[in-house]
């Protein structure tokens, strides 16, 4: 069963409805109690996830939930792994709302139908190390969109960071921060569920050619096993180192003056014993490795303690300096109080940091002064420019005022001429109207006279019409008589 992986940042087809894992469910593997207890814990402390409509809403809510859990674990961690309290307070990380979403495409084209069905079931229940992921199932492929902010376990420590955008298929890296620990976690979970699988991705080599990189599930599990063995070895070495430091401290606490206890611990050797049945040939290498790990852990423990005390030592150093003594005297007092060179050195480093900050601030102040001088010069130039422009504006205002006065005089004269012309025109029109009225009256009189004549002629015309009708009748009768006479004559 071979799965082809493609990793990119394309979120064109990402949908809020495909939301799968939230920060609450992501941290469920670190709950050491029952599922019902986990639900009750979330209910008691109001750890809820609300439905979202957009990807941005999901990212913002994830940021709010992580912030809520970080604040909660400072007071009460319940049955969660105690390491979460420290991991969730990692400094220097931006909000998960600002973290990029990565896209993992898994092609199933080389798998049988039975293998595809089984893989989709495994994929649906697969936990990831990301605090937020989205999943969708295709016919012969699946899509996983995940926030690159997630958690990792390394050397017994739990950390939270932003995974790299890289193909990391095995948990065999020295530093998870420089790798894609989310993708390697996905591959590891798949290898546990489907041991016979093979994972493959394609990359471009230096010659521009395409090369397939393949890794089997067995190789992934073996790398994880080696990593776990290394973690167990380191944990054992750390425990032995702690025990030896405590034993040495108890042994020397009474017999040595306080000032020399730490010096003796620094020089205290790690005891090595030879077992009677032990292989002589490998004696040196094995014991050298154990010796090296113990000494490294003892040094690391001293440095951890020094780091924890550094801030309080620095505060003490700062208090002594404020009293007026020299830096050298103040450092001697710190050394006498904490009886640890590492703590004193770290406190002096913090003091050096402050001095460097002061020097940096002085440089910034000088730079700001130069910038202010340049700004003042620029401001003076602007003031001169503004003065010149104000002078020009004043001159233009005088010119405009003169032109306005001329315009007003011209307007007044024009209005007078217009009014005069209108009056003359009105007078002429009135005369014309009067003349037309007189002519109209005359024509109306003539029209009345013509009306009387027309009436008289109409009456005469009526008489003439009647006379004409009578003559027509007489003519018709005469024509009839003539026709009769002609007929008689012809007979």
Coordinates of C-alpha atoms in Angstrom, one line a residue:
X1 CA 0.0 0.0 0.0
X2 CA 1.8 3.1 -1.2
X3 CA 0.6 6.7 -0.4
X4 CA 1.9 9.6 -2.5
X5 CA 2.2 12.8 -0.5
X6 CA 2.2 16.4 -1.7
X7 CA 2.8 19.3 0.7
X8 CA 2.1 22.9 -0.1
X9 CA 0.4 26.1 1.1
X10 CA -2.6 26.1 -1.3
X11 CA -5.8 26.8 0.7
X12 CA -8.0 27.6 -2.2
X13 CA -10.4 24.7 -1.5
X14 CA -10.3 24.9 2.4
X15 CA -13.7 25.0 4.0
X16 CA -14.7 25.8 7.5
X17 CA -17.3 22.9 7.4
X18 CA -14.3 20.5 7.2
X19 CA -13.0 21.4 10.6
X20 CA -11.8 18.2 12.4
X21 CA -9.5 18.8 15.3
X22 CA -9.5 21.8 17.7
X23 CA -7.1 22.7 20.5
X24 CA -9.3 20.9 23.0
X25 CA -9.3 17.6 21.2
X26 CA -5.6 18.0 20.2
X27 CA -4.6 17.9 23.9
X28 CA -6.8 15.0 24.8
X29 CA -3.9 12.5 24.5
X30 CA -2.3 14.3 27.5
X31 CA -5.3 13.7 29.7
X32 CA -4.5 10.9 32.1
X33 CA -8.0 10.2 33.3
X34 CA -11.3 8.9 31.9
X35 CA -13.1 10.4 29.0
X36 CA -16.1 11.3 31.3
X37 CA -13.7 13.1 33.7
X38 CA -12.2 15.0 30.7
X39 CA -15.7 16.1 29.7
X40 CA -16.5 17.2 33.2
X41 CA -13.2 19.1 33.5
X42 CA -14.0 21.0 30.3
X43 CA -17.6 21.7 31.5
X44 CA -16.4 23.0 34.9
X45 CA -13.9 25.3 33.4
X46 CA -16.0 26.3 30.4
X47 CA -13.7 24.9 27.8
X48 CA -16.0 24.9 24.8
X49 CA -15.7 25.0 21.0
X50 CA -18.4 27.0 19.2
X51 CA -19.4 26.5 15.6
X52 CA -17.6 28.8 13.1
X53 CA -18.5 30.1 9.6
X54 CA -15.1 31.0 8.3
X55 CA -11.5 29.9 8.6
X56 CA -10.5 33.2 10.2
X57 CA -13.1 32.7 12.9
X58 CA -11.7 29.1 13.6
X59 CA -8.1 30.5 13.9
X60 CA -9.2 33.3 16.2
X61 CA -11.2 30.9 18.4
X62 CA -8.3 28.5 18.5
X63 CA -6.1 31.3 19.8
X64 CA -8.6 32.3 22.4
X65 CA -9.0 28.6 23.6
X66 CA -5.2 28.2 23.9
X67 CA -4.9 31.4 25.8
X68 CA -7.7 30.3 28.1
X69 CA -6.0 26.9 28.7
X70 CA -2.7 28.5 29.4
X71 CA -4.2 30.8 32.1
X72 CA -6.2 27.8 33.5
X73 CA -3.2 25.5 33.8
X74 CA -1.3 28.0 35.9
X75 CA -4.0 27.6 38.5
X76 CA -5.3 24.0 38.0
X77 CA -4.1 21.4 35.5
X78 CA -6.5 18.6 36.6
X79 CA -5.3 15.2 35.2
X80 CA -3.5 16.7 32.2
X81 CA 0.3 16.1 31.8
X82 CA 2.0 18.6 34.1
X83 CA 4.4 19.5 31.3
X84 CA 1.5 21.3 29.5
X85 CA 1.6 24.1 32.0
X86 CA 5.1 25.1 31.0
X87 CA 4.7 24.3 27.3
X88 CA 1.6 26.5 26.8
X89 CA 3.5 29.5 28.3
X90 CA 6.2 29.4 25.6
X91 CA 7.4 32.9 25.0
X92 CA 8.2 34.5 21.6
X93 CA 5.5 32.7 19.6
X94 CA 3.0 34.7 17.7
X95 CA -0.8 33.9 18.0
X96 CA -2.0 30.8 16.3
X97 CA -4.4 33.1 14.5
X98 CA -1.4 34.5 12.5
X99 CA 0.1 31.0 11.7
X100 CA -0.1 29.7 8.2
X101 CA -2.3 26.8 7.2
X102 CA -0.4 23.9 5.4
X103 CA -2.1 21.6 2.9
X104 CA -1.2 17.8 2.7
X105 CA -2.7 15.9 -0.3
X106 CA -2.5 12.1 0.0
X107 CA -3.1 10.2 -3.3
X108 CA -4.5 6.7 -3.1
X109 CA -4.3 5.8 -6.8
X110 CA -1.9 2.9 -6.2
X111 CA -4.3 1.3 -3.6
X112 CA -7.0 -1.2 -3.9
X113 CA -10.6 -0.5 -3.0
X114 CA -10.3 -2.4 0.2
X115 CA -7.1 -0.6 1.1
X116 CA -8.7 2.8 0.3
X117 CA -11.7 2.0 2.6
X118 CA -9.4 0.9 5.4
X119 CA -7.2 4.0 5.0
X120 CA -10.1 6.4 5.1
X121 CA -11.4 4.9 8.3
X122 CA -7.9 5.2 9.9
X123 CA -7.5 8.7 8.5
X124 CA -10.9 9.8 10.0
X125 CA -9.7 8.7 13.5
X126 CA -6.1 9.9 13.1
X127 CA -4.9 12.3 15.8
X128 CA -2.4 15.0 14.7
X129 CA 0.1 17.2 16.6
X130 CA -1.5 20.3 15.1
X131 CA -3.9 22.4 17.3
X132 CA -6.2 22.9 14.3
X133 CA -6.9 20.8 11.3
X134 CA -9.5 20.3 8.5
X135 CA -10.1 17.1 6.6
X136 CA -12.0 16.0 3.5
X137 CA -12.3 12.6 1.8
X138 CA -12.2 12.3 -2.0
X139 CA -12.8 9.2 -4.2
X140 CA -9.1 8.2 -4.4
X141 CA -7.5 10.9 -2.3
X142 CA -7.8 12.7 1.0
X143 CA -7.0 16.3 1.9
X144 CA -5.6 17.5 5.3
X145 CA -5.3 21.2 6.0
X146 CA -3.5 21.8 9.3
X147 CA -2.2 24.8 11.3
X148 CA 1.6 24.7 11.5
X149 CA 1.3 25.5 15.2
X150 CA 1.4 22.3 17.2
X151 CA 3.2 20.3 20.0
X152 CA 6.1 17.9 20.0
X153 CA 7.8 15.6 22.6
X154 CA 11.6 15.4 22.5
X155 CA 14.1 14.1 25.1
X156 CA 11.3 13.8 27.6
X157 CA 10.3 17.4 27.1
X158 CA 7.0 18.8 25.7
X159 CA 7.2 21.9 23.5
X160 CA 5.0 24.0 21.4
X161 CA 6.3 25.6 18.2
X162 CA 5.5 26.3 14.5
X163 CA 6.5 23.3 12.3
X164 CA 8.6 23.9 9.2
X165 CA 7.1 23.5 5.7
X166 CA 9.1 20.5 4.9
X167 CA 8.9 16.7 4.2
X168 CA 9.8 15.2 7.6
X169 CA 8.5 11.6 7.5
X170 CA 10.4 10.1 10.5
X171 CA 10.8 11.2 14.1
X172 CA 14.6 10.9 14.0
X173 CA 15.6 14.6 14.1
X174 CA 17.8 16.3 16.7
X175 CA 15.7 19.5 16.9
X176 CA 12.0 19.3 16.2
X177 CA 11.8 23.1 15.7
X178 CA 13.9 22.8 12.5
X179 CA 11.6 20.0 11.1
X180 CA 8.0 19.3 10.3
X181 CA 7.1 17.4 13.5
X182 CA 3.4 17.5 12.6
X183 CA 3.9 15.6 9.4
X184 CA 6.3 13.1 11.0
X185 CA 3.6 12.6 13.7
X186 CA 1.0 11.8 11.1
X187 CA 3.3 9.3 9.4
X188 CA 4.1 7.7 12.7
X189 CA 0.4 7.3 13.5
X190 CA -0.3 5.8 10.1
X191 CA 2.7 3.4 10.5
X192 CA 1.2 2.2 13.8
X193 CA -2.2 1.6 12.2
X194 CA -1.0 0.3 8.8
X195 CA 2.5 -1.2 9.3
X196 CA 2.9 -2.5 5.7
X197 CA 2.3 0.9 4.1
X198 CA 4.9 2.9 2.1
X199 CA 5.0 6.7 1.9
X200 CA 6.4 8.6 -1.1
X201 CA 6.9 12.1 -2.2
X202 CA 8.6 13.7 -5.2
X203 CA 11.3 16.3 -5.1
X204 CA 13.5 18.1 -7.7
X205 CA 17.2 17.4 -7.5
X206 CA 20.1 19.8 -8.3
X207 CA 20.0 18.7 -11.9
X208 CA 16.3 19.6 -12.3
X209 CA 15.2 16.0 -12.4
X210 CA 12.2 14.5 -10.5
X211 CA 13.2 12.0 -7.8
X212 CA 10.8 9.9 -5.7
X213 CA 11.7 9.4 -2.0
X214 CA 10.1 6.4 -0.3
X215 CA 10.0 5.2 3.3
X216 CA 8.3 2.2 4.7
X217 CA 6.1 2.1 7.8
X218 CA 8.7 -0.3 9.4
X219 CA 11.4 2.3 8.9
X220 CA 9.3 5.0 10.5
X221 CA 8.5 2.7 13.5
X222 CA 12.2 1.8 13.9
X223 CA 13.3 5.4 13.8
X224 CA 10.7 6.2 16.5
X225 CA 11.9 3.3 18.6
X226 CA 15.5 4.5 18.4
X227 CA 14.3 8.0 19.4
X228 CA 12.4 6.6 22.4
X229 CA 15.4 4.5 23.5
X230 CA 17.6 7.6 23.3
X231 CA 15.1 9.6 25.3
X232 CA 15.0 6.8 27.9
X233 CA 18.8 6.8 28.1
X234 CA 18.9 10.5 28.6
X235 CA 16.2 10.4 31.2
X236 CA 18.2 7.7 33.1
X237 CA 21.4 9.7 32.8
X238 CA 19.6 12.8 34.1
X239 CA 18.2 10.9 37.1
X240 CA 21.6 9.4 37.9
X241 CA 23.1 12.9 37.6
X242 CA 20.6 14.3 40.0
X243 CA 21.1 11.5 42.5
X244 CA 24.9 12.0 42.4
X245 CA 24.6 15.7 42.8
X246 CA 22.4 15.3 45.8
X247 CA 24.7 12.6 47.3
X248 CA 27.7 14.8 46.8
X249 CA 26.0 17.8 48.3
X250 CA 24.9 15.9 51.4
X251 CA 28.4 14.4 51.7
X252 CA 30.2 17.7 51.6
X253 CA 27.6 20.0 53.3
X254 CA 29.0 19.3 56.8
X255 CA 32.7 18.7 56.2
X256 CA 33.3 21.7 53.8
X257 CA 32.9 25.5 54.4
X258 CA 29.9 26.9 52.5
X259 CA 32.1 28.7 49.9
X260 CA 33.7 25.4 48.7
X261 CA 30.7 23.2 48.3
X262 CA 29.9 24.2 44.7
X263 CA 33.6 24.0 43.8
X264 CA 33.8 20.4 45.1
X265 CA 30.6 19.5 43.2
X266 CA 32.0 20.8 40.0
X267 CA 35.1 18.6 40.5
X268 CA 33.3 15.6 41.9
X269 CA 34.0 12.6 39.6
X270 CA 31.4 10.2 38.4
X271 CA 32.0 6.7 39.9
X272 CA 32.6 3.8 37.4
X273 CA 32.5 0.2 38.6
X274 CA 33.4 -3.0 36.7
X275 CA 31.1 -5.9 36.9
X276 CA 32.7 -9.4 37.1
X277 CA 30.9 -10.7 34.1
X278 CA 31.1 -7.6 32.0
X279 CA 32.7 -7.7 28.5
X280 CA 36.2 -6.2 28.9
X281 CA 36.5 -5.1 25.2
X282 CA 33.5 -2.9 25.3
X283 CA 34.1 -1.7 28.9
X284 CA 35.7 1.6 28.0
X285 CA 33.2 2.7 25.3
X286 CA 30.2 1.8 27.4
X287 CA 31.4 3.5 30.5
X288 CA 32.8 6.4 28.6
X289 CA 29.3 7.0 27.2
X290 CA 27.6 6.7 30.6
X291 CA 30.3 9.0 32.1
X292 CA 29.8 11.6 29.4
X293 CA 26.0 11.6 29.7
X294 CA 26.2 11.9 33.5
X295 CA 28.7 14.7 33.4
X296 CA 26.7 16.6 30.8
X297 CA 23.6 16.2 32.8
X298 CA 25.3 17.4 36.0
X299 CA 26.5 20.5 34.1
X300 CA 23.1 21.0 32.6
X301 CA 21.5 20.8 36.1
X302 CA 23.9 23.3 37.5
X303 CA 23.2 25.7 34.6
X304 CA 19.5 25.2 35.0
X305 CA 19.7 26.1 38.7
X306 CA 22.0 29.0 37.9
X307 CA 19.4 30.3 35.3
X308 CA 16.6 30.0 37.8
X309 CA 18.6 32.0 40.4
X310 CA 20.0 34.5 37.8
X311 CA 17.1 37.0 38.0
X312 CA 17.0 37.1 41.8
X313 CA 20.8 37.4 41.8
X314 CA 20.6 40.3 39.3
X315 CA 18.0 42.1 41.5
X316 CA 20.4 41.7 44.4
X317 CA 23.3 43.0 42.2
X318 CA 21.2 45.9 41.1
X319 CA 20.3 46.8 44.7
X320 CA 23.9 46.8 45.7
X321 CA 24.9 49.0 42.8
X322 CA 22.1 51.5 43.8
X323 CA 23.7 51.7 47.3
X324 CA 26.8 53.2 45.6
X325 CA 29.4 50.4 45.6
X326 CA 31.4 49.4 42.6
X327 CA 30.4 46.7 40.1
X328 CA 33.3 44.5 41.2
X329 CA 32.3 44.7 44.9
X330 CA 28.7 44.0 44.0
X331 CA 29.6 40.9 42.0
X332 CA 31.7 39.7 45.0
X333 CA 28.7 40.1 47.2
X334 CA 26.5 38.2 44.8
X335 CA 29.1 35.4 44.7
X336 CA 29.2 35.2 48.5
X337 CA 25.4 35.1 48.8
X338 CA 24.7 32.5 46.1
X339 CA 28.1 30.7 46.2
X340 CA 27.9 29.8 42.6
X341 CA 30.1 31.1 39.8
X342 CA 27.5 30.3 37.1
X343 CA 24.8 32.3 38.9
X344 CA 27.2 35.2 39.3
X345 CA 28.2 35.0 35.7
X346 CA 24.6 35.0 34.5
X347 CA 23.7 37.9 36.7
X348 CA 26.7 39.8 35.2
X349 CA 25.4 38.9 31.8
X350 CA 22.0 40.5 32.6
X351 CA 23.9 43.5 33.9
X352 CA 25.9 43.6 30.6
X353 CA 22.6 43.3 28.7
X354 CA 21.4 46.4 30.5
X355 CA 24.6 48.3 29.8
X356 CA 24.3 47.3 26.1
X357 CA 20.7 48.4 26.1
X358 CA 21.8 51.7 27.6
X359 CA 24.5 52.1 24.9
X360 CA 21.9 51.2 22.3
X361 CA 19.5 53.7 23.8
X362 CA 22.2 56.3 23.7
X363 CA 22.8 55.6 20.0
X364 CA 19.1 55.7 19.4
X365 CA 18.8 59.1 21.2
X366 CA 21.7 60.5 19.1
X367 CA 20.0 59.2 16.0
X368 CA 16.7 60.7 17.1
X369 CA 18.4 64.0 17.8
X370 CA 19.9 64.0 14.3
X371 CA 16.6 63.1 12.9
X372 CA 14.9 65.9 14.9
X373 CA 17.5 68.4 13.6
X374 CA 16.8 67.3 10.1
X375 CA 13.1 67.5 10.7
X376 CA 13.5 71.0 12.2
X377 CA 15.5 72.1 9.1
X378 CA 12.9 70.6 6.8
X379 CA 10.2 72.3 8.9
X380 CA 12.0 75.7 8.6
X381 CA 12.1 75.2 4.8
X382 CA 8.4 74.4 4.8
X383 CA 7.8 77.6 6.9
X384 CA 9.7 79.7 4.3
X385 CA 7.7 78.1 1.5
X386 CA 4.4 78.7 3.3
X387 CA 5.4 82.4 3.9
X388 CA 6.1 82.8 0.2
X389 CA 2.9 81.2 -0.7
X390 CA 1.0 83.3 1.8
X391 CA 2.5 86.4 0.2
X392 CA 1.5 85.1 -3.2
X393 CA -2.0 84.4 -2.0
X394 CA -2.3 87.9 -0.5
X395 CA -1.3 89.4 -3.8
X396 CA -3.8 87.2 -5.6
X397 CA -6.5 88.2 -3.1
X398 CA -5.9 91.9 -3.9
X399 CA -6.0 91.2 -7.6
X400 CA -9.2 89.2 -7.2
X401 CA -10.7 92.0 -5.0
X402 CA -10.0 94.5 -7.8
X403 CA -11.5 92.3 -10.4
X404 CA -14.5 91.7 -8.3
X405 CA -15.1 95.5 -8.0
X406 CA -14.7 95.9 -11.7
X407 CA -17.1 93.1 -12.3
X408 CA -19.7 94.6 -9.9
X409 CA -19.5 98.0 -11.7
X410 CA -19.9 96.3 -15.0
X411 CA -22.8 94.3 -13.7
X412 CA -24.5 97.4 -12.4
X413 CA -24.1 99.3 -15.7
X414 CA -25.3 96.2 -17.6
X415 CA -28.4 95.9 -15.4
X416 CA -29.2 99.6 -15.9
X417 CA -28.8 99.2 -19.7
X418 CA -30.9 96.1 -19.7
X419 CA -33.7 97.8 -17.6
X420 CA -33.7 100.8 -20.0
X421 CA -33.9 98.5 -23.0
X422 CA -36.7 96.5 -21.4
X423 CA -38.6 99.7 -20.6
X424 CA -38.3 101.0 -24.2
X425 CA -39.3 97.6 -25.6
X426 CA -42.4 97.5 -23.2
X427 CA -43.4 101.0 -24.4
X428 CA -43.1 100.0 -28.0
X429 CA -45.0 96.9 -27.5
X430 CA -47.8 98.8 -25.7
X431 CA -48.1 101.2 -28.6
X432 CA -48.3 98.2 -31.0
X433 CA -50.9 96.6 -28.8
X434 CA -53.0 99.8 -28.8
X435 CA -52.8 100.1 -32.6
X436 CA -53.7 96.5 -33.1
X437 CA -56.7 97.0 -30.7
X438 CA -57.9 99.9 -32.8
X439 CA -57.5 98.0 -36.0
X440 CA -59.3 95.0 -34.5
X441 CA -62.2 97.2 -33.5
X442 CA -62.4 98.6 -37.0
X443 CA -62.3 95.2 -38.6
X444 CA -64.9 94.0 -36.2
X445 CA -67.2 96.9 -37.3
X446 CA -66.6 96.1 -41.0
X447 CA -67.3 92.5 -40.2
X448 CA -70.6 93.4 -38.6
X449 CA -71.6 95.4 -41.7
X450 CA -70.6 92.5 -44.0
X451 CA -72.6 90.2 -41.7
X452 CA -75.8 92.2 -42.4
X453 CA -75.1 92.2 -46.1
X454 CA -74.5 88.5 -46.0
X455 CA -77.8 88.0 -44.2
X456 CA -79.7 90.1 -46.8
X457 CA -78.1 88.3 -49.7
X458 CA -78.8 85.0 -48.0
X459 CA -82.6 85.9 -48.0
X460 CA -82.5 87.0 -51.6
X461 CA -80.6 83.8 -52.5
X462 CA -83.4 81.8 -50.8
X463 CA -86.0 83.6 -52.9
X464 CA -84.0 83.0 -56.1
X465 CA -83.6 79.3 -55.2
X466 CA -87.4 79.0 -54.8
X467 CA -87.9 80.8 -58.1
X468 CA -85.4 78.5 -59.8
X469 CA -87.3 75.5 -58.5
X470 CA -90.5 76.8 -59.9
X471 CA -88.9 77.4 -63.3
X472 CA -87.5 73.9 -63.3
X473 CA -90.9 72.4 -62.7
X474 CA -92.4 74.5 -65.5
X475 CA -89.6 73.5 -67.8
X476 CA -90.2 69.9 -67.1
X477 CA -93.9 70.2 -67.8
X478 CA -93.1 72.0 -71.1
X479 CA -90.7 69.3 -72.1
X480 CA -93.3 66.7 -71.4
X481 CA -95.9 68.5 -73.5
X482 CA -93.3 68.9 -76.3
X483 CA -92.7 65.1 -76.2
X484 CA -96.4 64.5 -76.4
X485 CA -96.8 66.8 -79.3
X486 CA -93.9 65.2 -81.2
X487 CA -95.4 61.8 -80.7
X488 CA -98.8 62.9 -82.0
X489 CA -97.2 64.6 -85.0
X490 CA -95.3 61.4 -85.8
X491 CA -98.5 59.4 -85.8

